[in-house]
DNA sequence: TTGAAAGCGCTACCAT
DNA sequence: ATGGTAGCGCTTTCAA
């Protein structure tokens, strides 16, 4: 067979033929080496090549050498699609998150990707925008591509997934029947309240995130409980997580409760909005007003004063979820393991110094 | 054939058999309906089913109805992997970006995804970390999965890709032989300088981003030229794009040039760092010191004072790149079209008011 | 130790 | 207008 050598990124490939149009390449004519090419190059059967490829079954040492040489010579890469068709498996993982544009999720996505990258998997990401329809859509697409597992941050009731035969792990969400990883929201909420109390706030505004988000409610409830135990005065204010909505809420906050001397924000985005509004109104931070956020998104370190916040280990959460999913994939059984990662207080500039 | 009905997300699926272990599902036993199941359900051949599926070839109206009914009844979804194997095509797009954790890229990724989502494609994202090795790795993986096109923000010399037969469009980067979309860096750099000059800065520090990034150099050069034309005093300072490095550079900046009254930052991350340091040193902004950023990442609106900056339409860039790629895919020829999106000045709080 | 061949799910050609 | 069938690239019995 006549092979044409083409060089991609310094790696050599061999094609049976290439058609180049004057204005560029054309699409459908590629023919990278197949297993048959390797077989004939090495003078063996495809079965043998397959054996050396997968390292299973007997194959003579010399034959193996020959095949490996042929593989190298042709720069042969097995076609994942064909493999996938046969096995009903692929080297693909599906990840659905609400919105990669929300600064909490890139770190998570990176954690997932970095872990699986190491294991030879690749991940397809879908943004659900918290819409069930989009999520279903992605799950179906994933399934059609034979993904080996799915990590989801669905907030929906997904108990019905039980019929789906692909391992699923939930990230930052919990459902009884599914393995999951999340951060300890309760400890976080409690800690936030404790810090503010300890450091001298006596009139605290507790901001409550969206009702449909379990995480938001957990941290809220824990903080609420803690405040309730104290002698401090406090009030509760609802807010959405978007920056713009939060900015509105912040205005409202300072209008209604001008004497607030401590704010527990629903998350960092909200905290940033509150901080901005507070600064605009000339509040002294942290002396006149303490603010504590939640999440520790990259932005928190970047504002001035830097935001004191409850750190959720987003990257690690992604990693752990990935690790757990891999376990499920190997065991071929849903482990129902629930991993709760611990949070930590990041003592930055919007809270007073210890003992203050 | 005996079918078991399973419900996923309110949608019904039919499987030939399911094995459920007590602790959960097992992995490999799925059998969603195939084209053969549909055929036998409808009492026709697979060829006929294929025809109605793809809407090509003659098929009697009644037959079509019957097939469609069967499809619905079995909740049949064509197996993308099998299709892909036959066609050497898939409904997949590859996107490689440096790092999704860098706030400039989520918007871009979202633009790409939203566009292709609409067209029935799904995108695989890879983080290259600016490493050639990782990038090659992803390109190969994409290729092995028969992606139909690739969008890349590679900064490497990729002229060698010419051998690759998959359409590629470059995003935020330019190479002679490839179609690309980017924002008008020159106009941006020039505009930034003009704004600062117009608004009264007379001693400007121009920060220069990493040398290997063409975009950074273009905007730098344009700003430099503009400053050179003016009578203002100015100096140049090199910086990396990471926040921490930028913070160091910022300290250095104020140590060496305490009289600076205007800073053109290499990007918003750097601007935020500078802003932070300036605030920490008690500078009056914008009266004593103007700062202008570049990119308009979400953070910019969120710091206080909000960052005046040159807006790059990241989301739109993603969209346009996707659109262009689709064009290339359809025409099966590399269009060599270069799209340059225009930038705009976001007049926020780190620059003085017009005429100031 | 190796090879021939069936088949994964689908499409497209060629008959009918 | 419809069906039979080869074949996409690969893996895996089953024979040899």
mmCIF file of N, CA, C and O in Angstrom, chain B residues 20 60 247:
data_model
loop_
_atom_site.group_PDB
_atom_site.id
_atom_site.type_symbol
_atom_site.label_atom_id
_atom_site.label_comp_id
_atom_site.label_asym_id
_atom_site.label_seq_id
_atom_site.Cartn_x
_atom_site.Cartn_y
_atom_site.Cartn_z
ATOM 1 N N UNK B 20 -30.590 -5.619 37.546
ATOM 2 C CA UNK B 20 -30.380 -4.716 38.658
ATOM 3 C C UNK B 20 -29.787 -5.499 39.807
ATOM 4 O O UNK B 20 -30.337 -6.509 40.229
ATOM 5 N N UNK B 60 -43.106 5.187 1.716
ATOM 6 C CA UNK B 60 -44.568 5.359 1.689
ATOM 7 C C UNK B 60 -45.060 6.049 2.969
ATOM 8 O O UNK B 60 -44.551 5.812 4.062
ATOM 9 N N UNK B 247 0.294 41.227 41.297
ATOM 10 C CA UNK B 247 0.320 41.935 42.580
ATOM 11 C C UNK B 247 1.747 42.358 42.909
ATOM 12 O O UNK B 247 1.991 43.474 43.385
#
